[in-house]
Amino acid sequence: MSAIKRVLAALTLVVAALAGLVSPAGADVASVKGVPAATKDIIPWPVVSPAPEVWDTKSDWSQQQATDWVNSCGPERLCTWIRYNAGNGDRYVLFRFYTCAEYALTRWGGTTPYFNNQNVRVELRDQQHNPIRYFEPGAKFITNWDPVWFIKLC
């Protein structure tokens, strides 16, 4: 992709974000074709495609509140949170997955708790879709999301 196309793609994402066309509740940045990964990183919040069952941002929560939410994950669900700084303090983005699918992750990083309250193993995959590690059924612990690009929920 030429430098001009990369710049235009980046500007398009910035304008869409500023205009409210791209939001945590429905962003599909991970599947934008022809946009380099570095360009996708300009979006400040963690993104998942397809969208999970719950995708919510809490700006007034503590880390303990976000962790309590994960620990109360309902049956047949996978729950976790990702922290990011929006320039005006930390925010916690809460994710609850239910549907059997492979999910593409963008801007997921750090070490956070998870609860796989399902009867199936969750597979974490790298950029080439190779398995990195697994969350066994009923597992509740912490994981480092830095090398994870995809999760498969079935």
Short mmCIF file of N, CA, C and O in Angstrom, two decimals, residues 60-112:
data_model
loop_
_atom_site.label_atom_id
_atom_site.label_comp_id
_atom_site.label_asym_id
_atom_site.label_seq_id
_atom_site.Cartn_x
_atom_site.Cartn_y
_atom_site.Cartn_z
N ASP A 60 -15.90 5.50 35.38
CA ASP A 60 -15.93 5.85 36.80
C ASP A 60 -15.74 4.62 37.70
O ASP A 60 -15.99 4.68 38.89
N TRP A 61 -15.28 3.53 37.15
CA TRP A 61 -15.07 2.32 37.92
C TRP A 61 -13.63 2.18 38.38
O TRP A 61 -12.71 2.66 37.72
N SER A 62 -13.45 1.46 39.46
CA SER A 62 -12.11 1.09 39.92
C SER A 62 -11.74 -0.27 39.30
O SER A 62 -12.61 -0.98 38.77
N GLN A 63 -10.48 -0.61 39.42
CA GLN A 63 -10.04 -1.91 38.95
C GLN A 63 -10.77 -3.02 39.70
O GLN A 63 -11.14 -4.04 39.11
N GLN A 64 -11.02 -2.83 40.98
CA GLN A 64 -11.72 -3.84 41.77
C GLN A 64 -13.16 -4.03 41.27
O GLN A 64 -13.65 -5.16 41.20
N GLN A 65 -13.84 -2.95 40.91
CA GLN A 65 -15.20 -3.06 40.38
C GLN A 65 -15.21 -3.84 39.07
O GLN A 65 -16.09 -4.68 38.84
N ALA A 66 -14.24 -3.56 38.20
CA ALA A 66 -14.15 -4.28 36.93
C ALA A 66 -13.87 -5.77 37.17
O ALA A 66 -14.47 -6.64 36.53
N THR A 67 -13.00 -6.06 38.11
CA THR A 67 -12.68 -7.45 38.44
C THR A 67 -13.88 -8.16 39.06
O THR A 67 -14.15 -9.32 38.74
N ASP A 68 -14.61 -7.48 39.92
CA ASP A 68 -15.83 -8.06 40.50
C ASP A 68 -16.83 -8.40 39.40
O ASP A 68 -17.52 -9.43 39.47
N TRP A 69 -16.93 -7.54 38.40
CA TRP A 69 -17.84 -7.80 37.27
C TRP A 69 -17.42 -9.08 36.55
O TRP A 69 -18.25 -9.93 36.23
N VAL A 70 -16.12 -9.24 36.30
CA VAL A 70 -15.62 -10.46 35.64
C VAL A 70 -15.94 -11.68 36.50
O VAL A 70 -16.42 -12.70 36.00
N ASN A 71 -15.70 -11.58 37.80
CA ASN A 71 -15.92 -12.73 38.70
C ASN A 71 -17.38 -13.12 38.83
O ASN A 71 -17.68 -14.23 39.28
N SER A 72 -18.29 -12.23 38.43
CA SER A 72 -19.72 -12.55 38.48
C SER A 72 -20.25 -12.97 37.11
O SER A 72 -21.45 -12.97 36.87
N CYS A 73 -19.35 -13.36 36.22
CA CYS A 73 -19.71 -13.76 34.85
C CYS A 73 -20.77 -14.87 34.88
O CYS A 73 -20.64 -15.85 35.61
N GLY A 74 -21.81 -14.68 34.09
CA GLY A 74 -22.91 -15.63 34.05
C GLY A 74 -22.53 -16.96 33.42
O GLY A 74 -21.49 -17.09 32.79
N PRO A 75 -23.40 -17.96 33.59
CA PRO A 75 -23.13 -19.28 33.01
C PRO A 75 -23.03 -19.22 31.49
O PRO A 75 -23.69 -18.42 30.84
N GLU A 76 -22.18 -20.11 30.97
CA GLU A 76 -21.97 -20.25 29.52
C GLU A 76 -21.39 -18.98 28.89
O GLU A 76 -21.64 -18.69 27.72
N ARG A 77 -20.60 -18.21 29.65
CA ARG A 77 -20.02 -16.96 29.15
C ARG A 77 -18.52 -16.93 29.44
O ARG A 77 -18.04 -17.59 30.36
N LEU A 78 -17.80 -16.11 28.68
CA LEU A 78 -16.42 -15.74 28.96
C LEU A 78 -16.42 -14.24 29.22
O LEU A 78 -16.92 -13.48 28.40
N CYS A 79 -15.86 -13.82 30.35
CA CYS A 79 -15.83 -12.41 30.71
C CYS A 79 -14.40 -11.95 30.98
O CYS A 79 -13.60 -12.71 31.54
N THR A 80 -14.12 -10.71 30.60
CA THR A 80 -12.83 -10.10 30.88
C THR A 80 -12.98 -8.59 30.76
O THR A 80 -14.03 -8.10 30.37
N TRP A 81 -11.92 -7.87 31.12
CA TRP A 81 -11.88 -6.43 30.89
C TRP A 81 -10.50 -6.04 30.41
O TRP A 81 -9.52 -6.73 30.64
N ILE A 82 -10.45 -4.92 29.69
CA ILE A 82 -9.20 -4.33 29.22
C ILE A 82 -9.20 -2.89 29.69
O ILE A 82 -10.21 -2.18 29.57
N ARG A 83 -8.06 -2.44 30.22
CA ARG A 83 -7.94 -1.04 30.66
C ARG A 83 -7.25 -0.24 29.56
O ARG A 83 -6.31 -0.71 28.92
N TYR A 84 -7.73 1.00 29.34
CA TYR A 84 -7.02 1.91 28.45
C TYR A 84 -7.15 3.31 29.00
O TYR A 84 -8.04 3.62 29.77
N ASN A 85 -6.22 4.16 28.61
CA ASN A 85 -6.23 5.55 29.07
C ASN A 85 -6.74 6.41 27.94
O ASN A 85 -6.15 6.44 26.86
N ALA A 86 -7.83 7.11 28.19
CA ALA A 86 -8.46 7.94 27.17
C ALA A 86 -7.93 9.37 27.19
O ALA A 86 -8.50 10.26 26.59
N GLY A 87 -6.83 9.61 27.92
CA GLY A 87 -6.28 10.95 28.01
C GLY A 87 -6.80 11.70 29.23
O GLY A 87 -6.22 12.68 29.65
N ASN A 88 -7.91 11.23 29.76
CA ASN A 88 -8.48 11.87 30.95
C ASN A 88 -8.72 10.84 32.05
O ASN A 88 -9.67 10.92 32.80
N GLY A 89 -7.85 9.84 32.11
CA GLY A 89 -7.97 8.81 33.14
C GLY A 89 -8.25 7.45 32.56
O GLY A 89 -8.61 7.31 31.40
N ASP A 90 -8.06 6.45 33.40
CA ASP A 90 -8.28 5.08 32.96
C ASP A 90 -9.75 4.79 32.74
O ASP A 90 -10.61 5.32 33.44
N ARG A 91 -10.00 3.93 31.76
CA ARG A 91 -11.34 3.41 31.51
C ARG A 91 -11.24 1.90 31.45
O ARG A 91 -10.22 1.35 31.05
N TYR A 92 -12.30 1.26 31.84
CA TYR A 92 -12.36 -0.19 31.82
C TYR A 92 -13.39 -0.60 30.78
O TYR A 92 -14.54 -0.18 30.83
N VAL A 93 -12.94 -1.40 29.82
CA VAL A 93 -13.83 -1.89 28.79
C VAL A 93 -14.16 -3.33 29.14
O VAL A 93 -13.27 -4.17 29.26
N LEU A 94 -15.45 -3.58 29.36
CA LEU A 94 -15.93 -4.89 29.80
C LEU A 94 -16.42 -5.69 28.59
O LEU A 94 -17.13 -5.15 27.74
N PHE A 95 -16.03 -6.96 28.54
CA PHE A 95 -16.44 -7.82 27.44
C PHE A 95 -17.03 -9.11 28.00
O PHE A 95 -16.44 -9.74 28.88
N ARG A 96 -18.20 -9.48 27.45
CA ARG A 96 -18.80 -10.77 27.77
C ARG A 96 -19.09 -11.46 26.45
O ARG A 96 -19.86 -10.96 25.62
N PHE A 97 -18.48 -12.63 26.27
CA PHE A 97 -18.62 -13.40 25.04
C PHE A 97 -19.54 -14.58 25.28
O PHE A 97 -19.50 -15.21 26.34
N TYR A 98 -20.35 -14.89 24.26
CA TYR A 98 -21.27 -16.02 24.36
C TYR A 98 -21.29 -16.85 23.09
O TYR A 98 -21.20 -18.06 23.13
N THR A 99 -21.39 -16.21 21.95
CA THR A 99 -21.56 -16.89 20.67
C THR A 99 -20.30 -17.62 20.25
O THR A 99 -19.20 -17.08 20.33
N CYS A 100 -20.47 -18.84 19.76
CA CYS A 100 -19.37 -19.63 19.24
C CYS A 100 -18.85 -18.96 17.97
O CYS A 100 -19.55 -18.87 16.96
N ALA A 101 -17.62 -18.43 18.04
CA ALA A 101 -17.01 -17.74 16.90
C ALA A 101 -15.55 -17.50 17.18
O ALA A 101 -15.08 -17.65 18.31
N GLU A 102 -14.82 -17.11 16.14
CA GLU A 102 -13.47 -16.59 16.33
C GLU A 102 -13.59 -15.07 16.32
O GLU A 102 -14.17 -14.49 15.41
N TYR A 103 -13.03 -14.43 17.33
CA TYR A 103 -13.10 -12.99 17.49
C TYR A 103 -11.73 -12.38 17.24
O TYR A 103 -10.73 -12.84 17.80
N ALA A 104 -11.68 -11.34 16.41
CA ALA A 104 -10.45 -10.61 16.15
C ALA A 104 -10.33 -9.48 17.18
O ALA A 104 -11.29 -8.75 17.41
N LEU A 105 -9.16 -9.35 17.79
CA LEU A 105 -8.93 -8.37 18.84
C LEU A 105 -7.95 -7.29 18.34
O LEU A 105 -6.92 -7.61 17.78
N THR A 106 -8.27 -6.04 18.59
CA THR A 106 -7.40 -4.92 18.26
C THR A 106 -7.23 -4.07 19.52
O THR A 106 -8.22 -3.78 20.20
N ARG A 107 -6.01 -3.68 19.80
CA ARG A 107 -5.66 -2.85 20.96
C ARG A 107 -5.97 -3.53 22.29
O ARG A 107 -6.34 -2.88 23.25
N TRP A 108 -5.83 -4.84 22.31
CA TRP A 108 -5.94 -5.57 23.56
C TRP A 108 -4.53 -5.74 24.10
O TRP A 108 -3.65 -6.24 23.42
N GLY A 109 -4.33 -5.33 25.34
CA GLY A 109 -3.01 -5.46 25.93
C GLY A 109 -3.10 -5.44 27.43
O GLY A 109 -4.13 -5.12 28.02
N GLY A 110 -2.01 -5.79 28.06
CA GLY A 110 -1.95 -5.81 29.50
C GLY A 110 -2.35 -7.15 30.06
O GLY A 110 -2.72 -8.08 29.34
N THR A 111 -2.26 -7.25 31.36
CA THR A 111 -2.60 -8.47 32.07
C THR A 111 -3.85 -8.20 32.90
O THR A 111 -3.84 -7.30 33.74
N THR A 112 -4.91 -8.93 32.61
CA THR A 112 -6.19 -8.70 33.28
C THR A 112 -6.85 -10.03 33.63
O THR A 112 -6.49 -11.08 33.09
#
